[in-house]
mmCIF file of C-alpha atoms and ligand atoms in Angstrom:
data_model
loop_
_atom_site.group_PDB
_atom_site.id
_atom_site.type_symbol
_atom_site.label_atom_id
_atom_site.label_comp_id
_atom_site.label_asym_id
_atom_site.label_seq_id
_atom_site.Cartn_x
_atom_site.Cartn_y
_atom_site.Cartn_z
ATOM 1 C CA MET Y 1 -0.509 -40.756 -11.830
ATOM 2 C CA GLN Y 2 2.754 -40.114 -11.255
ATOM 3 C CA HIS Y 3 3.724 -39.441 -7.327
ATOM 4 C CA PRO Y 4 0.026 -39.569 -6.156
ATOM 5 C CA LYS Y 5 0.873 -39.011 -2.664
ATOM 6 C CA VAL Y 6 1.895 -35.216 -3.741
ATOM 7 C CA GLU Y 7 0.243 -32.608 -2.393
ATOM 8 C CA ILE Y 8 -0.344 -29.639 -4.973
ATOM 9 C CA ILE Y 9 -2.018 -26.501 -4.216
ATOM 10 C CA ALA Y 10 -2.405 -23.762 -7.358
ATOM 11 C CA ASN Y 11 -2.810 -19.760 -5.665
ATOM 12 C CA GLU Y 12 -4.170 -16.938 -7.725
ATOM 13 C CA ILE Y 13 -4.875 -13.732 -7.279
ATOM 14 C CA SER Y 14 -8.128 -13.635 -9.663
ATOM 15 C CA PRO Y 15 -10.937 -15.835 -9.392
ATOM 16 C CA GLU Y 16 -11.712 -15.593 -12.646
ATOM 17 C CA MET Y 17 -8.243 -17.028 -13.936
ATOM 18 C CA ILE Y 18 -8.571 -20.027 -12.082
ATOM 19 C CA LYS Y 19 -12.078 -20.592 -13.325
ATOM 20 C CA LEU Y 20 -10.383 -20.946 -16.834
ATOM 21 C CA ALA Y 21 -6.825 -22.957 -15.180
ATOM 22 C CA LYS Y 22 -9.834 -25.488 -14.029
ATOM 23 C CA GLN Y 23 -11.161 -25.271 -17.578
ATOM 24 C CA ASP Y 24 -8.529 -26.378 -19.356
ATOM 25 C CA LEU Y 25 -7.094 -29.455 -16.590
ATOM 26 C CA ALA Y 26 -6.954 -32.691 -17.772
ATOM 27 C CA ASP Y 27 -10.027 -34.968 -16.174
ATOM 28 C CA ASN Y 28 -7.425 -37.078 -14.010
ATOM 29 C CA LEU Y 29 -5.509 -33.716 -12.780
ATOM 30 C CA LYS Y 30 -9.606 -32.342 -11.870
ATOM 31 C CA THR Y 31 -9.483 -33.594 -8.123
ATOM 32 C CA ARG Y 32 -5.611 -33.496 -7.329
ATOM 33 C CA ILE Y 33 -5.115 -29.668 -7.273
ATOM 34 C CA LYS Y 34 -6.468 -27.266 -4.779
ATOM 35 C CA TYR Y 35 -7.142 -24.041 -5.888
ATOM 36 C CA GLU Y 36 -7.243 -21.208 -3.484
ATOM 37 C CA ILE Y 37 -7.485 -17.593 -4.205
ATOM 38 C CA GLY Y 38 -5.254 -15.320 -2.744
ATOM 39 C CA ASP Y 39 -2.499 -12.503 -3.142
ATOM 40 C CA ALA Y 40 1.342 -13.622 -3.157
ATOM 41 C CA CYS Y 41 2.126 -10.010 -1.571
ATOM 42 C CA ASP Y 42 -0.133 -10.756 1.316
ATOM 43 C CA ILE Y 43 1.553 -12.852 4.448
ATOM 44 C CA ASN Y 44 -2.496 -12.982 5.302
ATOM 45 C CA SER Y 45 -3.395 -14.561 2.583
ATOM 46 C CA ILE Y 46 -0.561 -17.214 1.867
ATOM 47 C CA LYS Y 47 0.441 -18.211 5.358
ATOM 48 C CA ASP Y 48 -2.871 -20.484 6.157
ATOM 49 C CA LEU Y 49 -2.111 -22.530 2.583
ATOM 50 C CA GLY Y 50 0.855 -24.615 4.448
ATOM 51 C CA LYS Y 51 4.776 -25.457 3.774
ATOM 52 C CA PHE Y 52 6.095 -26.584 0.793
ATOM 53 C CA ASP Y 53 9.015 -28.680 -0.613
ATOM 54 C CA LEU Y 54 8.527 -26.924 -4.300
ATOM 55 C CA ILE Y 55 7.212 -23.463 -4.681
ATOM 56 C CA TYR Y 56 6.770 -23.220 -8.855
ATOM 57 C CA SER Y 57 5.605 -19.216 -10.426
ATOM 58 C CA THR Y 58 5.980 -18.941 -14.386
ATOM 59 C CA PHE Y 59 5.125 -15.438 -15.141
ATOM 60 C CA THR Y 60 3.833 -14.154 -12.526
ATOM 61 C CA LEU Y 61 6.868 -11.417 -10.921
ATOM 62 C CA HIS Y 62 6.566 -9.142 -13.157
ATOM 63 C CA HIS Y 63 2.569 -8.701 -12.208
ATOM 64 C CA TRP Y 64 3.614 -9.066 -8.520
ATOM 65 C CA ASP Y 65 2.634 -5.149 -7.098
ATOM 66 C CA ASN Y 66 5.574 -6.154 -4.534
ATOM 67 C CA ALA Y 67 7.954 -8.499 -6.220
ATOM 68 C CA GLU Y 68 10.135 -8.386 -3.506
ATOM 69 C CA LEU Y 69 7.136 -8.623 -1.163
ATOM 70 C CA ALA Y 70 5.934 -11.895 -2.761
ATOM 71 C CA ILE Y 71 9.279 -13.426 -3.087
ATOM 72 C CA LYS Y 72 9.518 -12.823 0.492
ATOM 73 C CA ASN Y 73 6.208 -14.499 1.477
ATOM 74 C CA LEU Y 74 6.951 -17.294 -0.878
ATOM 75 C CA TYR Y 75 10.237 -17.548 0.918
ATOM 76 C CA SER Y 76 8.702 -18.480 4.109
ATOM 77 C CA ILE Y 77 6.122 -20.707 3.574
ATOM 78 C CA LEU Y 78 8.933 -23.532 1.720
ATOM 79 C CA ASN Y 79 10.613 -26.005 4.032
ATOM 80 C CA ASP Y 80 13.977 -25.802 5.153
ATOM 81 C CA GLY Y 81 15.901 -27.497 2.231
ATOM 82 C CA GLY Y 82 12.347 -26.308 -0.536
ATOM 83 C CA LEU Y 83 12.696 -24.681 -3.489
ATOM 84 C CA LEU Y 84 11.347 -21.562 -4.989
ATOM 85 C CA TYR Y 85 11.163 -22.021 -8.476
ATOM 86 C CA ILE Y 86 10.484 -18.447 -10.585
ATOM 87 C CA HIS Y 87 10.631 -18.689 -14.368
ATOM 88 C CA ASP Y 88 9.527 -15.258 -15.892
ATOM 89 C CA LEU Y 89 10.559 -12.741 -18.475
ATOM 90 C CA LYS Y 90 13.781 -10.876 -18.687
ATOM 91 C CA ARG Y 91 14.042 -7.290 -19.367
ATOM 92 C CA VAL Y 92 16.628 -6.322 -22.079
ATOM 93 C CA VAL Y 93 18.073 -4.501 -23.651
ATOM 94 C CA TRP Y 94 17.771 -4.741 -27.496
ATOM 95 C CA LEU Y 95 14.019 -4.187 -26.791
ATOM 96 C CA TYR Y 96 14.106 -0.887 -26.624
ATOM 97 C CA TYR Y 97 14.884 -1.432 -30.509
ATOM 98 C CA VAL Y 98 11.376 -3.034 -30.849
ATOM 99 C CA LYS Y 99 8.773 -1.197 -31.570
ATOM 100 C CA SER Y 100 6.276 -3.169 -31.241
ATOM 101 C CA LYS Y 101 3.669 -2.227 -28.194
ATOM 102 C CA SER Y 102 1.896 -6.038 -27.680
ATOM 103 C CA GLY Y 103 1.139 -7.145 -24.782
ATOM 104 C CA PHE Y 104 4.031 -9.931 -25.144
ATOM 105 C CA PHE Y 105 6.769 -7.021 -25.619
ATOM 106 C CA ASN Y 106 5.411 -4.940 -23.378
ATOM 107 C CA SER Y 107 5.396 -7.826 -20.365
ATOM 108 C CA ILE Y 108 9.156 -8.325 -21.339
ATOM 109 C CA ARG Y 109 9.277 -4.423 -20.926
ATOM 110 C CA ALA Y 110 7.303 -4.604 -17.435
ATOM 111 C CA ALA Y 111 10.424 -7.820 -16.143
ATOM 112 C CA TYR Y 112 13.380 -6.950 -14.434
ATOM 113 C CA ARG Y 113 16.633 -7.881 -14.911
ATOM 114 C CA PRO Y 114 18.814 -10.352 -13.089
ATOM 115 C CA ASP Y 115 20.646 -7.648 -10.954
ATOM 116 C CA GLU Y 116 17.156 -5.752 -10.414
ATOM 117 C CA ILE Y 117 16.442 -9.391 -8.894
ATOM 118 C CA LYS Y 118 19.671 -10.061 -6.794
ATOM 119 C CA ALA Y 119 19.454 -6.286 -5.201
ATOM 120 C CA MET Y 120 16.146 -7.646 -4.253
ATOM 121 C CA LEU Y 121 16.999 -10.714 -2.874
ATOM 122 C CA ASN Y 122 19.604 -9.722 -1.182
ATOM 123 C CA GLU Y 123 17.609 -6.445 0.379
ATOM 124 C CA THR Y 124 15.624 -9.807 2.209
ATOM 125 C CA GLY Y 125 18.406 -11.456 3.439
ATOM 126 C CA ILE Y 126 18.696 -14.051 1.112
ATOM 127 C CA ASN Y 127 22.000 -15.483 -0.443
ATOM 128 C CA ASN Y 128 20.987 -18.979 -1.707
ATOM 129 C CA TYR Y 129 20.287 -18.788 -5.368
ATOM 130 C CA LYS Y 130 21.414 -18.744 -8.971
ATOM 131 C CA ILE Y 131 19.311 -16.269 -11.749
ATOM 132 C CA ASN Y 132 19.404 -18.476 -14.727
ATOM 133 C CA THR Y 133 19.029 -17.051 -18.460
ATOM 134 C CA ILE Y 134 16.974 -18.908 -21.065
ATOM 135 C CA PHE Y 135 17.278 -19.140 -24.320
ATOM 136 C CA PRO Y 136 15.782 -17.518 -26.333
ATOM 137 C CA PHE Y 137 17.481 -14.810 -23.916
ATOM 138 C CA PHE Y 138 14.670 -13.104 -22.606
ATOM 139 C CA MET Y 139 13.548 -15.518 -20.224
ATOM 140 C CA GLN Y 140 15.564 -16.557 -16.612
ATOM 141 C CA SER Y 141 14.599 -18.602 -14.359
ATOM 142 C CA VAL Y 142 15.385 -17.876 -10.066
ATOM 143 C CA LEU Y 143 16.443 -21.121 -8.487
ATOM 144 C CA ILE Y 144 16.143 -19.716 -4.464
ATOM 145 C CA ARG Y 145 16.975 -22.544 -1.857
ATOM 146 C CA LYS Y 146 15.938 -22.643 1.453
HETATM 147 C C1 LIG E 1 0.857 -13.971 -17.213
HETATM 148 S S1 LIG E 1 -0.282 -14.679 -15.818
HETATM 149 C C2 LIG E 1 0.437 -16.275 -15.852
HETATM 150 C C3 LIG E 1 -0.574 -17.565 -15.251
HETATM 151 C C4 LIG E 1 0.395 -18.946 -15.027
HETATM 152 N N1 LIG E 1 0.974 -18.909 -14.040
HETATM 153 C C5 LIG E 1 1.104 -19.686 -16.644
HETATM 154 O O1 LIG E 1 2.195 -20.144 -16.482
HETATM 155 O O2 LIG E 1 0.193 -19.787 -17.644
HETATM 156 C C6 LIG E 1 0.110 -13.669 -14.256
HETATM 157 C C7 LIG E 1 -0.916 -14.244 -13.380
HETATM 158 O O3 LIG E 1 -0.278 -14.313 -12.137
HETATM 159 C C8 LIG E 1 -1.704 -13.717 -11.146
HETATM 160 N N2 LIG E 1 -1.151 -12.638 -10.082
HETATM 161 C C9 LIG E 1 -1.085 -11.034 -9.738
HETATM 162 N N3 LIG E 1 -1.274 -10.981 -9.785
HETATM 163 C C10 LIG E 1 -0.636 -11.726 -7.965
HETATM 164 C C11 LIG E 1 -0.176 -12.209 -7.099
HETATM 165 N N4 LIG E 1 -0.517 -10.681 -6.182
HETATM 166 N N5 LIG E 1 -1.014 -13.087 -6.168
HETATM 167 C C12 LIG E 1 -1.357 -13.919 -7.108
HETATM 168 N N6 LIG E 1 -1.508 -14.302 -8.256
HETATM 169 C C13 LIG E 1 -0.937 -12.955 -8.986
HETATM 170 C C14 LIG E 1 -1.980 -12.621 -12.249
HETATM 171 O O4 LIG E 1 -3.845 -12.791 -11.942
HETATM 172 C C15 LIG E 1 -2.369 -14.157 -13.370
HETATM 173 O O5 LIG E 1 -2.997 -15.057 -13.287
#
């Protein structure tokens, strides 16, 4: 096991998703990860998780009811020098020409453009960040350093 002293907490709003995640977890990780039910948009629900050097979120940004608030809340539980790493889909213009209504394409349609993310970050007063577009161009990562 790598970095045995690192504590890992997984936060998720849905108990069903936590159940699924536990099912898929390799045996050696079952006792390693602590799962907590919580709403990233509600500071009362996440402030007791503690403080973190790394907060890593995948494909959740476009699901948050209030993304600006969720980012602000997660940023508030970062240690100084810590990293908030948000990986998600990115809304792209060519998608409007794709007729598919599949869940995947609808998720891309629901995702944010980089300028929208910048506006949210500016609104919250966060200015130490980078937004990287990732191949195949409808994915992006937002790296926010405290
Ligand atoms: C597309 S799934 C991604 C799951 C996982 N992160 C992954 O990459 O496989 C989005 C998840 O975000 C969760 N979610 C949505 N809103 C949330 C919130 N406000 N706080 C915490 N989790 C939330 C949903 O329940 C869902 O499990």
